[in-house]
PDB file of C-alpha atoms in Angstrom:
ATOM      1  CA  UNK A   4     199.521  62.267 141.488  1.00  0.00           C
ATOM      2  CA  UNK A   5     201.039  64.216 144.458  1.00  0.00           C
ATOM      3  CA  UNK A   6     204.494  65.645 143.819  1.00  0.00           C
ATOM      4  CA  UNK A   7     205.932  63.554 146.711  1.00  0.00           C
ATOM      5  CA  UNK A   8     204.529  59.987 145.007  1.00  0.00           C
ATOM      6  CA  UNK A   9     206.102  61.108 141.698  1.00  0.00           C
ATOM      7  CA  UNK A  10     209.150  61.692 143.446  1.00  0.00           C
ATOM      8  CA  UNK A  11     209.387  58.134 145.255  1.00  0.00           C
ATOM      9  CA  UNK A  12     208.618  56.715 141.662  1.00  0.00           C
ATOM     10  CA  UNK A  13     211.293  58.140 139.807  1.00  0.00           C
ATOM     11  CA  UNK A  14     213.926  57.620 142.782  1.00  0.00           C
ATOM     12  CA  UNK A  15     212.811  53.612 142.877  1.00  0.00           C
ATOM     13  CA  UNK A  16     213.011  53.119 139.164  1.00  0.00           C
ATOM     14  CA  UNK A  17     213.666  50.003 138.058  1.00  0.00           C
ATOM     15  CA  UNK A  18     215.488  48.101 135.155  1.00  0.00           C
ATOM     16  CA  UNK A  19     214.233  45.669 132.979  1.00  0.00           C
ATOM     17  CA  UNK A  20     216.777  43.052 134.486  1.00  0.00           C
ATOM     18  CA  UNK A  21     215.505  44.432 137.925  1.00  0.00           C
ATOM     19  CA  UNK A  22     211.916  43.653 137.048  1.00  0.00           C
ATOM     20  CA  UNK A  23     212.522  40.235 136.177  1.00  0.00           C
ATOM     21  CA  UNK A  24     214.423  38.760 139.213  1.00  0.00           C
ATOM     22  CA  UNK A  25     211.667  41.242 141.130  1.00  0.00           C
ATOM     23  CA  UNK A  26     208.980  39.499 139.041  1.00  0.00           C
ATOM     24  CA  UNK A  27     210.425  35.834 139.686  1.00  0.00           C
ATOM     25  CA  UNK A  28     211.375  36.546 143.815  1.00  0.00           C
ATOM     26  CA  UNK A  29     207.680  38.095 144.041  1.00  0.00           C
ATOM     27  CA  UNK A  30     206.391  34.106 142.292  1.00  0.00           C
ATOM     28  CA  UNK A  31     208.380  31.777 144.385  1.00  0.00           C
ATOM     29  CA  UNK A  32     207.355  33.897 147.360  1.00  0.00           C
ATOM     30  CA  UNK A  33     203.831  33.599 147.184  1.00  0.00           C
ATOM     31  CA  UNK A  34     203.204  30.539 144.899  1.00  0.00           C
ATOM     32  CA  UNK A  35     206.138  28.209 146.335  1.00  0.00           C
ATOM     33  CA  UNK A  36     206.698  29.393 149.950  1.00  0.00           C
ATOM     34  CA  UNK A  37     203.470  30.500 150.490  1.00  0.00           C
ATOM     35  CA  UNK A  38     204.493  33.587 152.516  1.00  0.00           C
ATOM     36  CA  UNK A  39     201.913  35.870 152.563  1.00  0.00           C
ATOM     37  CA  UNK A  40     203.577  38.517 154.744  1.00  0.00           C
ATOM     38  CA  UNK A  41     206.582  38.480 152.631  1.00  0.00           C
ATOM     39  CA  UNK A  42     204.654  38.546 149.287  1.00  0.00           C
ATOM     40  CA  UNK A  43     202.649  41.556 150.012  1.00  0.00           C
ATOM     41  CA  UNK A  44     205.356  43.873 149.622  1.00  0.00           C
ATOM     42  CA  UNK A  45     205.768  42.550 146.492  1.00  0.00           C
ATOM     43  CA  UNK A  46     202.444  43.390 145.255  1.00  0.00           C
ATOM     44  CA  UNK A  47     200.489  46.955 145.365  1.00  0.00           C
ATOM     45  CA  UNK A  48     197.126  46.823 147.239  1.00  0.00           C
ATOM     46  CA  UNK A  49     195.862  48.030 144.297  1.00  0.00           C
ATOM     47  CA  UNK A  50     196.874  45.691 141.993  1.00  0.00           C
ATOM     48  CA  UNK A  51     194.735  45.572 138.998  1.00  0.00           C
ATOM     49  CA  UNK A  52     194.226  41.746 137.868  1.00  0.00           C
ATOM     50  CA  UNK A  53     193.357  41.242 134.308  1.00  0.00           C
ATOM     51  CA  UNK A  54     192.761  37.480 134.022  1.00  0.00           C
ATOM     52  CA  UNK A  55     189.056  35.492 133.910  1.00  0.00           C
ATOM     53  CA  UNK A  56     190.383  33.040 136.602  1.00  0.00           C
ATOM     54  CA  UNK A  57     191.573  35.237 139.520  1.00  0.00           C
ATOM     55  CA  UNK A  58     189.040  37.523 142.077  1.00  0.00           C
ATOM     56  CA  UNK A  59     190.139  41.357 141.370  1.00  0.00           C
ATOM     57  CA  UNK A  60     192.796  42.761 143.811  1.00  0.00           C
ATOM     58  CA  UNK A  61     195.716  41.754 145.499  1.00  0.00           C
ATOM     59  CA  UNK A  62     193.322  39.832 148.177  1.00  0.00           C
ATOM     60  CA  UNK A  63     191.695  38.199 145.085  1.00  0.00           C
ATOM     61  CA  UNK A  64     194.839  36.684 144.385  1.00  0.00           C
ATOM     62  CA  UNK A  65     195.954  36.089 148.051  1.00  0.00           C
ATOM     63  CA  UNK A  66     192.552  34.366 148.714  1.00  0.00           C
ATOM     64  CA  UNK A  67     192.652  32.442 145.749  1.00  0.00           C
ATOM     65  CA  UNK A  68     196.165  30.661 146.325  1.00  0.00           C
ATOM     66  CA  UNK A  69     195.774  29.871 150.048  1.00  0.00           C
ATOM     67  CA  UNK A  70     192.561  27.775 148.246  1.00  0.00           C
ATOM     68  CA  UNK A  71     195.089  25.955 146.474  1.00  0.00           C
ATOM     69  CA  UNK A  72     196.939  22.790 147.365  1.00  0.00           C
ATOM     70  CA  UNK A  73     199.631  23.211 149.734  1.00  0.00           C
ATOM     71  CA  UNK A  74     202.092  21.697 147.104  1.00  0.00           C
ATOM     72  CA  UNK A  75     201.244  23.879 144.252  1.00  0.00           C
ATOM     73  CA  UNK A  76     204.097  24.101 142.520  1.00  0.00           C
ATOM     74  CA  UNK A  77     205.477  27.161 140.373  1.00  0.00           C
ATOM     75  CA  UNK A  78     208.389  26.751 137.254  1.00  0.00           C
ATOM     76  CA  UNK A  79     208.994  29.466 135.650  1.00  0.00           C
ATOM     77  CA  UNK A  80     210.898  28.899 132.061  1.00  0.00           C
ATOM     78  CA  UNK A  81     211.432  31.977 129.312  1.00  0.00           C
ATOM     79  CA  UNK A  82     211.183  35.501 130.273  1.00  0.00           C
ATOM     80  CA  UNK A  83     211.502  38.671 128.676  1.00  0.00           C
ATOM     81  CA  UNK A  84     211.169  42.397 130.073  1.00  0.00           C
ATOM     82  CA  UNK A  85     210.924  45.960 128.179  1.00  0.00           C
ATOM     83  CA  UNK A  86     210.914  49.065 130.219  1.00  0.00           C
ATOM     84  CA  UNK A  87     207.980  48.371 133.190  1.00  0.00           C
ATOM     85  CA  UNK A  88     206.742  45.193 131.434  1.00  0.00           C
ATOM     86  CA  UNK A  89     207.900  41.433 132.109  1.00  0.00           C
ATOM     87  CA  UNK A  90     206.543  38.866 130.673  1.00  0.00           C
ATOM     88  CA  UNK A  91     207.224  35.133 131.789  1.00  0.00           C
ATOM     89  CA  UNK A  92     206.262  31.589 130.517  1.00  0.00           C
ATOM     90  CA  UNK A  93     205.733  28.988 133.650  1.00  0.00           C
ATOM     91  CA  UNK A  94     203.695  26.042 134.412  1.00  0.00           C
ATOM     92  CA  UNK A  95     201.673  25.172 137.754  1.00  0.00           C
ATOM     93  CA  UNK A  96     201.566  21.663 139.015  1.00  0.00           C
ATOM     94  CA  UNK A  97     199.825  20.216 142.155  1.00  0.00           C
ATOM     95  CA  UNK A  98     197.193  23.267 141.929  1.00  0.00           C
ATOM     96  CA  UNK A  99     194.351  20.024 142.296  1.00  0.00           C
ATOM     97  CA  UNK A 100     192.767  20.222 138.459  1.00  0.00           C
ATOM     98  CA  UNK A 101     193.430  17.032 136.776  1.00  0.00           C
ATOM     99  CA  UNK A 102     195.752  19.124 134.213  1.00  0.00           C
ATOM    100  CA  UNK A 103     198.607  21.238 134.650  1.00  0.00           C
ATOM    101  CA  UNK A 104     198.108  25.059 133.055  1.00  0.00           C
ATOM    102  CA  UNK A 105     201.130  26.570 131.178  1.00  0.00           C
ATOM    103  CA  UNK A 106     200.665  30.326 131.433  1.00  0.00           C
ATOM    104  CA  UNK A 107     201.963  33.488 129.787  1.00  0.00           C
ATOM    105  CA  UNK A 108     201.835  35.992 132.899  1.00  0.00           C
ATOM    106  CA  UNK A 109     202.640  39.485 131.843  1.00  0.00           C
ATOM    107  CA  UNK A 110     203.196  41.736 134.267  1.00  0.00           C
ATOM    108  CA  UNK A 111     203.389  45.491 134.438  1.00  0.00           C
ATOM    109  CA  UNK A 112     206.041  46.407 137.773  1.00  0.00           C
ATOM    110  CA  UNK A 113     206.173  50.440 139.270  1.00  0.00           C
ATOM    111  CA  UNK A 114     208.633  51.760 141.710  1.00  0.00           C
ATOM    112  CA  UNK A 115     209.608  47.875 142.167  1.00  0.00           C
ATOM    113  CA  UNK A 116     206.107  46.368 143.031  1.00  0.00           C
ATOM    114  CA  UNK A 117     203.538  44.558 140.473  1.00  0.00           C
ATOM    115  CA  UNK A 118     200.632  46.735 140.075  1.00  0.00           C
ATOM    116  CA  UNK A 119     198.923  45.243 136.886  1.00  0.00           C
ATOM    117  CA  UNK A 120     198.697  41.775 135.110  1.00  0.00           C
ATOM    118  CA  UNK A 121     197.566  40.009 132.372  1.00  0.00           C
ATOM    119  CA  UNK A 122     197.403  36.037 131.614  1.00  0.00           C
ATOM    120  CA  UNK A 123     197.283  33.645 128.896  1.00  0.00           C
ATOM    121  CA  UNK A 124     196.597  30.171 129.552  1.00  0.00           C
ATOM    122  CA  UNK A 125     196.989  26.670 127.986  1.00  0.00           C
ATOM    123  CA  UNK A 126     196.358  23.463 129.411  1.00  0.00           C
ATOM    124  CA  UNK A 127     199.530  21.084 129.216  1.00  0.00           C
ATOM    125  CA  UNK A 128     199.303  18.681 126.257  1.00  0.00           C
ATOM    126  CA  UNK A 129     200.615  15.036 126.610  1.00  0.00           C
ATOM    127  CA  UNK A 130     203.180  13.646 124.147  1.00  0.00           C
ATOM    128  CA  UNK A 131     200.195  11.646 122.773  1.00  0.00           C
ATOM    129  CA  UNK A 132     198.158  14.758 122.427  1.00  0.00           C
ATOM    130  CA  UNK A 133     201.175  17.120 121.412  1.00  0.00           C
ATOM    131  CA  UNK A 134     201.009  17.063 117.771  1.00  0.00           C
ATOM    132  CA  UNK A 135     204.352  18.856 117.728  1.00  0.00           C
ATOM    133  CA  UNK A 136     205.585  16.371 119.301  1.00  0.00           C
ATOM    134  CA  UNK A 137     207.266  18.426 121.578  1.00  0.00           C
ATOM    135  CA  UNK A 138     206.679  19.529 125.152  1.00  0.00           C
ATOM    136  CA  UNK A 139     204.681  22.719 125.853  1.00  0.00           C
ATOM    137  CA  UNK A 140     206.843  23.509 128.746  1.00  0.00           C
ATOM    138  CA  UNK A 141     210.618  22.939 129.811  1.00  0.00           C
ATOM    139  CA  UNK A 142     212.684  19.931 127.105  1.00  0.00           C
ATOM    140  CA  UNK A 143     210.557  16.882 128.208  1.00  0.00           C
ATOM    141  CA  UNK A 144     206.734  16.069 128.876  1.00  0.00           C
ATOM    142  CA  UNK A 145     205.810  15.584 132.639  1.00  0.00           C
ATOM    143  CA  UNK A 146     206.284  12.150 134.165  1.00  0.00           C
ATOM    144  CA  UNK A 147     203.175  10.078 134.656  1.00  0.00           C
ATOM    145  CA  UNK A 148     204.275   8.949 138.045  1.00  0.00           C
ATOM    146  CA  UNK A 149     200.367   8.559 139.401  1.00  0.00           C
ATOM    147  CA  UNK A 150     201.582   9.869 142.873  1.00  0.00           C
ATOM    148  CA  UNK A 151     202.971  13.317 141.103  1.00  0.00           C
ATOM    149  CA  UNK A 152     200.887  13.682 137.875  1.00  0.00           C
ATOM    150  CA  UNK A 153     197.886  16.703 137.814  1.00  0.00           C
ATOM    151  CA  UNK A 154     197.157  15.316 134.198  1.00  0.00           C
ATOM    152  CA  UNK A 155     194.217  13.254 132.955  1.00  0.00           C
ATOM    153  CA  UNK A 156     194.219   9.958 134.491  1.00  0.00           C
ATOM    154  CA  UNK A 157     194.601   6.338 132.545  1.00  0.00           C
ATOM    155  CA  UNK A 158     193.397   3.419 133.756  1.00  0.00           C
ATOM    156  CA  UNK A 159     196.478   2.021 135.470  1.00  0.00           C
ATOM    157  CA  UNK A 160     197.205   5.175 137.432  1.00  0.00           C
ATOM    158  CA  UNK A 161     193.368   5.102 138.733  1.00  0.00           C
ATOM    159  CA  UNK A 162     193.736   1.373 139.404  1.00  0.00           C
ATOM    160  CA  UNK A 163     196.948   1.630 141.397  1.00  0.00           C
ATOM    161  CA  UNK A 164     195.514   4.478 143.117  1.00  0.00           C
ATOM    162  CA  UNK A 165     192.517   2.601 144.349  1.00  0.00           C
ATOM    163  CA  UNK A 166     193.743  -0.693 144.664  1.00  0.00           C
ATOM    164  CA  UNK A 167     194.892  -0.071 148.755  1.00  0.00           C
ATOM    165  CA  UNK A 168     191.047   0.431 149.479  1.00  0.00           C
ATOM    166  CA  UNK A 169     189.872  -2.548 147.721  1.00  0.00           C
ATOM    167  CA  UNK A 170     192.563  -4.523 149.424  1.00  0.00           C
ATOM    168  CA  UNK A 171     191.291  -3.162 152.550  1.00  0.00           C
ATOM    169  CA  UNK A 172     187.794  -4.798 151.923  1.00  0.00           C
ATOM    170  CA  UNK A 173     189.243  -8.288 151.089  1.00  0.00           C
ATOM    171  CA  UNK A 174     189.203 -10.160 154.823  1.00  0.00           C
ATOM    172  CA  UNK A 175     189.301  -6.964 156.257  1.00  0.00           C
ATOM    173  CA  UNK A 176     189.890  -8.712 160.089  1.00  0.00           C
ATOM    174  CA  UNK A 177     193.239  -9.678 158.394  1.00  0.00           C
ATOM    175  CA  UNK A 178     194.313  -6.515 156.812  1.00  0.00           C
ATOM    176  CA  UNK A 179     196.023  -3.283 158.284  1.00  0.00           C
ATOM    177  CA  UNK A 180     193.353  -1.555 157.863  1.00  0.00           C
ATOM    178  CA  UNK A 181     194.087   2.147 158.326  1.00  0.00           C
ATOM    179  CA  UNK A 182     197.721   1.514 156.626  1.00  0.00           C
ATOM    180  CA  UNK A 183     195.636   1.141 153.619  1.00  0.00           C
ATOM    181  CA  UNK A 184     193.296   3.422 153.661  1.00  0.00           C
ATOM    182  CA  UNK A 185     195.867   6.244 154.209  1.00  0.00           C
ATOM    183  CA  UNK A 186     197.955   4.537 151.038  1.00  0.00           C
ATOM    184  CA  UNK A 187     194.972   5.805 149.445  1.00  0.00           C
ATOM    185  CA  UNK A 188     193.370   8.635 150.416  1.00  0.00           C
ATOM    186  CA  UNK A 189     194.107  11.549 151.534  1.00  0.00           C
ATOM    187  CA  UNK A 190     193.372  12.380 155.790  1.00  0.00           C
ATOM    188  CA  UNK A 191     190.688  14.565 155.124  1.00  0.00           C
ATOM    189  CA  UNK A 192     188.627  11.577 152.247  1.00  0.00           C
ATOM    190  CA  UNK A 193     185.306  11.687 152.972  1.00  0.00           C
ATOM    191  CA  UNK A 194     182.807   8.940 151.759  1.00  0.00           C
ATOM    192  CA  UNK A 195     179.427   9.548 151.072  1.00  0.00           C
ATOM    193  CA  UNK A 196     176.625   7.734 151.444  1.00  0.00           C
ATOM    194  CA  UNK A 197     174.152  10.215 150.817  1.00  0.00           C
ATOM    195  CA  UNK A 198     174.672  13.409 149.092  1.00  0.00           C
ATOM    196  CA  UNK A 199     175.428  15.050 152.101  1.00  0.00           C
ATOM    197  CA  UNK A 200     176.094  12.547 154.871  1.00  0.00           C
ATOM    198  CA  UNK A 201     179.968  11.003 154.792  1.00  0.00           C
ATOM    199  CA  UNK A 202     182.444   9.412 156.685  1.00  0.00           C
ATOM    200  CA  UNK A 203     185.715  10.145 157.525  1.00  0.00           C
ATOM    201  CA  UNK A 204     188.697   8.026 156.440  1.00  0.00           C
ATOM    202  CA  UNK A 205     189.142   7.006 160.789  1.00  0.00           C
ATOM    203  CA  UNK A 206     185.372   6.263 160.748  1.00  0.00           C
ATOM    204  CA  UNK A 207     185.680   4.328 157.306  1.00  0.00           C
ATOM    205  CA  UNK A 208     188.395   2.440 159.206  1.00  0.00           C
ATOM    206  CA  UNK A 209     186.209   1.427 162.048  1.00  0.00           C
ATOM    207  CA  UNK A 210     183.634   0.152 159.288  1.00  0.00           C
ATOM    208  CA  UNK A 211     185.271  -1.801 157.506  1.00  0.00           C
ATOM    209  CA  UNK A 212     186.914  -3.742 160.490  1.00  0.00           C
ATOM    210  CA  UNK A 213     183.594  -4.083 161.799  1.00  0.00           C
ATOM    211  CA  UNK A 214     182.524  -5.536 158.775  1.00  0.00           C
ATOM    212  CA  UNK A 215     185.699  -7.401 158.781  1.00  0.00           C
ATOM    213  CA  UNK A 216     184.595  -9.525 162.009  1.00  0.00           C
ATOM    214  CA  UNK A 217     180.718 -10.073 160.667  1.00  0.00           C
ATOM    215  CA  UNK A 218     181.833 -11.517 157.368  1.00  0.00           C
ATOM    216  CA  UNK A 219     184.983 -13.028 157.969  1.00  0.00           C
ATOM    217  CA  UNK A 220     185.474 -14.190 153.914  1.00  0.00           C
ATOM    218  CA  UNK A 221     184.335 -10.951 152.555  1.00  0.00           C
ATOM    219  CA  UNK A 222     185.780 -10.080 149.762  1.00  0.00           C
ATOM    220  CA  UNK A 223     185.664  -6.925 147.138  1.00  0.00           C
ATOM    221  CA  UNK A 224     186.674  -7.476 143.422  1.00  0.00           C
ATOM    222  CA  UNK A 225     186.940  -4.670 141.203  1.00  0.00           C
ATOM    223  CA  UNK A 226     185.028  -5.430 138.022  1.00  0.00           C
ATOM    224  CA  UNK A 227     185.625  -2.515 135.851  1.00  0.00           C
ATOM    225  CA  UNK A 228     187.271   0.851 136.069  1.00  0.00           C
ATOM    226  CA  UNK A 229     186.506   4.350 133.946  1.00  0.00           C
ATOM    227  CA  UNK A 230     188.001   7.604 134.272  1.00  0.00           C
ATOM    228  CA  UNK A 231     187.085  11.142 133.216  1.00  0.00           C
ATOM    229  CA  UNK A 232     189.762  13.582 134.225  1.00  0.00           C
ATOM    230  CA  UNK A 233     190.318  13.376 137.867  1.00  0.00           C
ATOM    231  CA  UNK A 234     187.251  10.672 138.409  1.00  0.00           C
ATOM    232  CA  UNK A 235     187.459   7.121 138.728  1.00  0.00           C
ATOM    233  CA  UNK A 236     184.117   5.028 138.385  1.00  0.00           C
ATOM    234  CA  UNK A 237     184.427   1.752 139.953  1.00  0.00           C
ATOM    235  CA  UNK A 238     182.090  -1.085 139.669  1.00  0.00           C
ATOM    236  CA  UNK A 239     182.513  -3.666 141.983  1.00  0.00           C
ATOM    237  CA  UNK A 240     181.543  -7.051 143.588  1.00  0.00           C
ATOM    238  CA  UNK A 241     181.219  -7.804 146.847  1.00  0.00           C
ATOM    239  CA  UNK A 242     180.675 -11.519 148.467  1.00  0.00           C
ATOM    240  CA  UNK A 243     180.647 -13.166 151.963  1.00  0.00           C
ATOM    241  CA  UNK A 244     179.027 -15.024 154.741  1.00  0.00           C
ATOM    242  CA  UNK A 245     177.817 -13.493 157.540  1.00  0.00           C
ATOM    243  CA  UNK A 246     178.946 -14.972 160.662  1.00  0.00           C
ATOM    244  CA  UNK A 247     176.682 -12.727 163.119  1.00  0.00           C
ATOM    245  CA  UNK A 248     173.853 -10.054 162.529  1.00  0.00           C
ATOM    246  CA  UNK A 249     174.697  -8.202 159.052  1.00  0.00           C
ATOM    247  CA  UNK A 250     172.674  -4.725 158.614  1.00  0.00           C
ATOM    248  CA  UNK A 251     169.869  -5.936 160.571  1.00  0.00           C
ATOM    249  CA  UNK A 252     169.661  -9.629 159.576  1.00  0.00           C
ATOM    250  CA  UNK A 253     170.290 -12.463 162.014  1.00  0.00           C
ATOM    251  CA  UNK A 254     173.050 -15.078 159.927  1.00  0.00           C
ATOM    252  CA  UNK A 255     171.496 -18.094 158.261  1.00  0.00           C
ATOM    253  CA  UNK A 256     175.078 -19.523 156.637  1.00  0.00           C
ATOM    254  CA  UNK A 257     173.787 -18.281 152.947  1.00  0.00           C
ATOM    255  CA  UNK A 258     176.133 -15.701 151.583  1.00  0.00           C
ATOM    256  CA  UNK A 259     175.831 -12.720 149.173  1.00  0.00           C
ATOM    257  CA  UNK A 260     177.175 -11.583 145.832  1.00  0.00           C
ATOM    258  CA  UNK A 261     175.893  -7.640 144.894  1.00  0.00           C
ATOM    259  CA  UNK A 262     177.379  -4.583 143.209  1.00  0.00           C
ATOM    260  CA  UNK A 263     178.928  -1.898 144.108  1.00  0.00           C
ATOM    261  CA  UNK A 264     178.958   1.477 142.528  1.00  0.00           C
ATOM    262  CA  UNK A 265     181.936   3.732 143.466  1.00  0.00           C
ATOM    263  CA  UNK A 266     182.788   7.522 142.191  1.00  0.00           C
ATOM    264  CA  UNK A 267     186.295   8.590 143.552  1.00  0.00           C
ATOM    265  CA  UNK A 268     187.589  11.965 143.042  1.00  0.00           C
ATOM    266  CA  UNK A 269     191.512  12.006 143.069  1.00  0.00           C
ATOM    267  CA  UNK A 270     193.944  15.178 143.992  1.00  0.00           C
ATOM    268  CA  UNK A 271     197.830  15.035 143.633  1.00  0.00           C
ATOM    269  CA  UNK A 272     197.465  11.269 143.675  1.00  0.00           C
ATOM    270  CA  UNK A 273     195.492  10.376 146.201  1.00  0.00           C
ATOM    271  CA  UNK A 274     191.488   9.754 146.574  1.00  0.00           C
ATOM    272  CA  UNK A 275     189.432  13.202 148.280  1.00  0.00           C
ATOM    273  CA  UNK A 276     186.102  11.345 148.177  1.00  0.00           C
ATOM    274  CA  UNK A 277     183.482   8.959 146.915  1.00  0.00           C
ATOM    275  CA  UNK A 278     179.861   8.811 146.620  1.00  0.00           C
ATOM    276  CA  UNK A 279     179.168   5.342 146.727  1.00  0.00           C
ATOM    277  CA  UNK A 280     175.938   2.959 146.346  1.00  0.00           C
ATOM    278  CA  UNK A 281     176.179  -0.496 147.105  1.00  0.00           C
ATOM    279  CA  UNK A 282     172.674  -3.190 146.408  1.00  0.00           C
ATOM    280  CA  UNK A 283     172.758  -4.188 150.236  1.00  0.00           C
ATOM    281  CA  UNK A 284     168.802  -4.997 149.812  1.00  0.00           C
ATOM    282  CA  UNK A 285     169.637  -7.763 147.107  1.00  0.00           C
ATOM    283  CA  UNK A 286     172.452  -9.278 149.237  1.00  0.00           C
ATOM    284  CA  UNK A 287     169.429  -8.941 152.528  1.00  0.00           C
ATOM    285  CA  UNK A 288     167.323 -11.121 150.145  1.00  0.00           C
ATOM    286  CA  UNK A 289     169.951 -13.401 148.996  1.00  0.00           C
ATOM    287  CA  UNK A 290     170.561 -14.556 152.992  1.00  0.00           C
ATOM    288  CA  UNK A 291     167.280 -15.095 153.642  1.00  0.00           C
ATOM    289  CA  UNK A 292     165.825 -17.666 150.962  1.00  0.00           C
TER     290      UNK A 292
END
């Protein structure tokens, strides 16, 4: 190390009390405000990264959070700090995986910059799954408000979620259509049809009006509901009467009933896609005989 480096390290020595406001500025900078600019002189460009989950580097770390939600949210609760070493206990919320992560960050600061880190990490635990009975993070478990929550969703939170589309599909012609649909999903939902063709939520607003004016009495009833994480599987039922041509078929004033199979994924509350299948061929077959 040059004499003149050793120099500027010894004058801009910090103290453990130092390192931990440094340590907690340097979180809310990047992780809350989302200042890049302003973070990087909180971190060296050499920063040495430690944990399994994070690219190497400062950039590793930059690149990784602008990936994130914009809401990501950072708490930080106990922290401790001996000579360059601070180590803090926080949780991150909104960061789009159906579970928060409580994390032990340990950080080593130098001449009042993070150069090195280390993580531990925990998924956050439910009251029903705490055996402790106690919360992981903070004095009281996270609120299940389905708008809010990152954690495993139950079957009411996935229902009220959904329920704006499906109430978009019943007499769509008589519906606000696009209110609806942005109740639900997010502005950039897409909705597959194939594995790689989709529609935007505008476009899926334009369909189902459309299909509002061909089938006047259309109607969508959820049948059943499963979720896994931050899925929702919906099976579904849809009826209705042509009045004019329907996917090809002139109208004949026989109706349909057919199934619908619908795989949403939801982010901070709202639904990012679906890959969907519905039995159109059945209901084609049903008009005709």
């Amino acid at each position: 190390m040059l004499a003149g480096e050793k120099q500027r390290r010894k004058i801009m020595k910090t103290t453990p009390e130092q390192n931990k406001q440094l340590l907690l500025e340097a979180f809310d900078t990047l992780f809350n405000k989302r200042d890049y600019a302003a973070a990087e002189k909180f971190w060296s460009p050499n920063y040495v990264q430690h944990s399994a989950h994070i690219p190497p580097g400062r950039d590793g770390l930059f690149t990784l959070v602008k990936s994130l939600p914009t809401d990501l949210k950072y708490e930080h609760g106990l922290i401790l700090a001996d000579s360059d070493f601070v180590m803090v206990h926080g949780r991150y919320s909104n960061s789009g995986r159906p579970v928060n992560w409580v994390i032990v960050d340990i950080v080593r600061i130098e001449a009042g910059i993070l150069v090195e880190h280390w993580d531990v990490i925990q998924d956050e635990a439910t009251k029903e799954q705490s055996k402790s009975g106690l919360p992981m993070f903070g004095q009281a478990f996270p609120k299940r408000d389905h708008q809010t929550a990152t954690l495993p969703l139950t079957i009411t939170e996935a229902r009220e979620i959904v329920w704006p589309l499906y109430e978009a599909l019943n007499e769509p012609s008589k519906k606000d259509v696009a209110a609806l649909l942005a109740k639900a999903a997010h502005p950039d939902y897409r909705s597959y049809h194939t594995n790689e063709e989709f529609l935007t939520r505008d476009q899926l607003t334009d369909i189902f009006k459309g299909m509002g004016v061909t089938v006047p009495d259309l109607r969508w009833e959820i049948k059943d509901i499963k979720t896994i994480a931050d899925q929702v599987i919906v099976r579904g039922e849809a009826t209705g009467t042509p009045k004019s041509e329907f996917w090809g078929s002139k109208p004949t004033g026989k109706g349909f009933k057919t199934m619908a199979l619908d795989i949403f994924t939801v982010k901070n509350g709202k639904l990012a896609s679906c890959y969907h299948v519905e039995n159109w061929v059945s209901a084609l077959q049903q008009m005709s005989k």
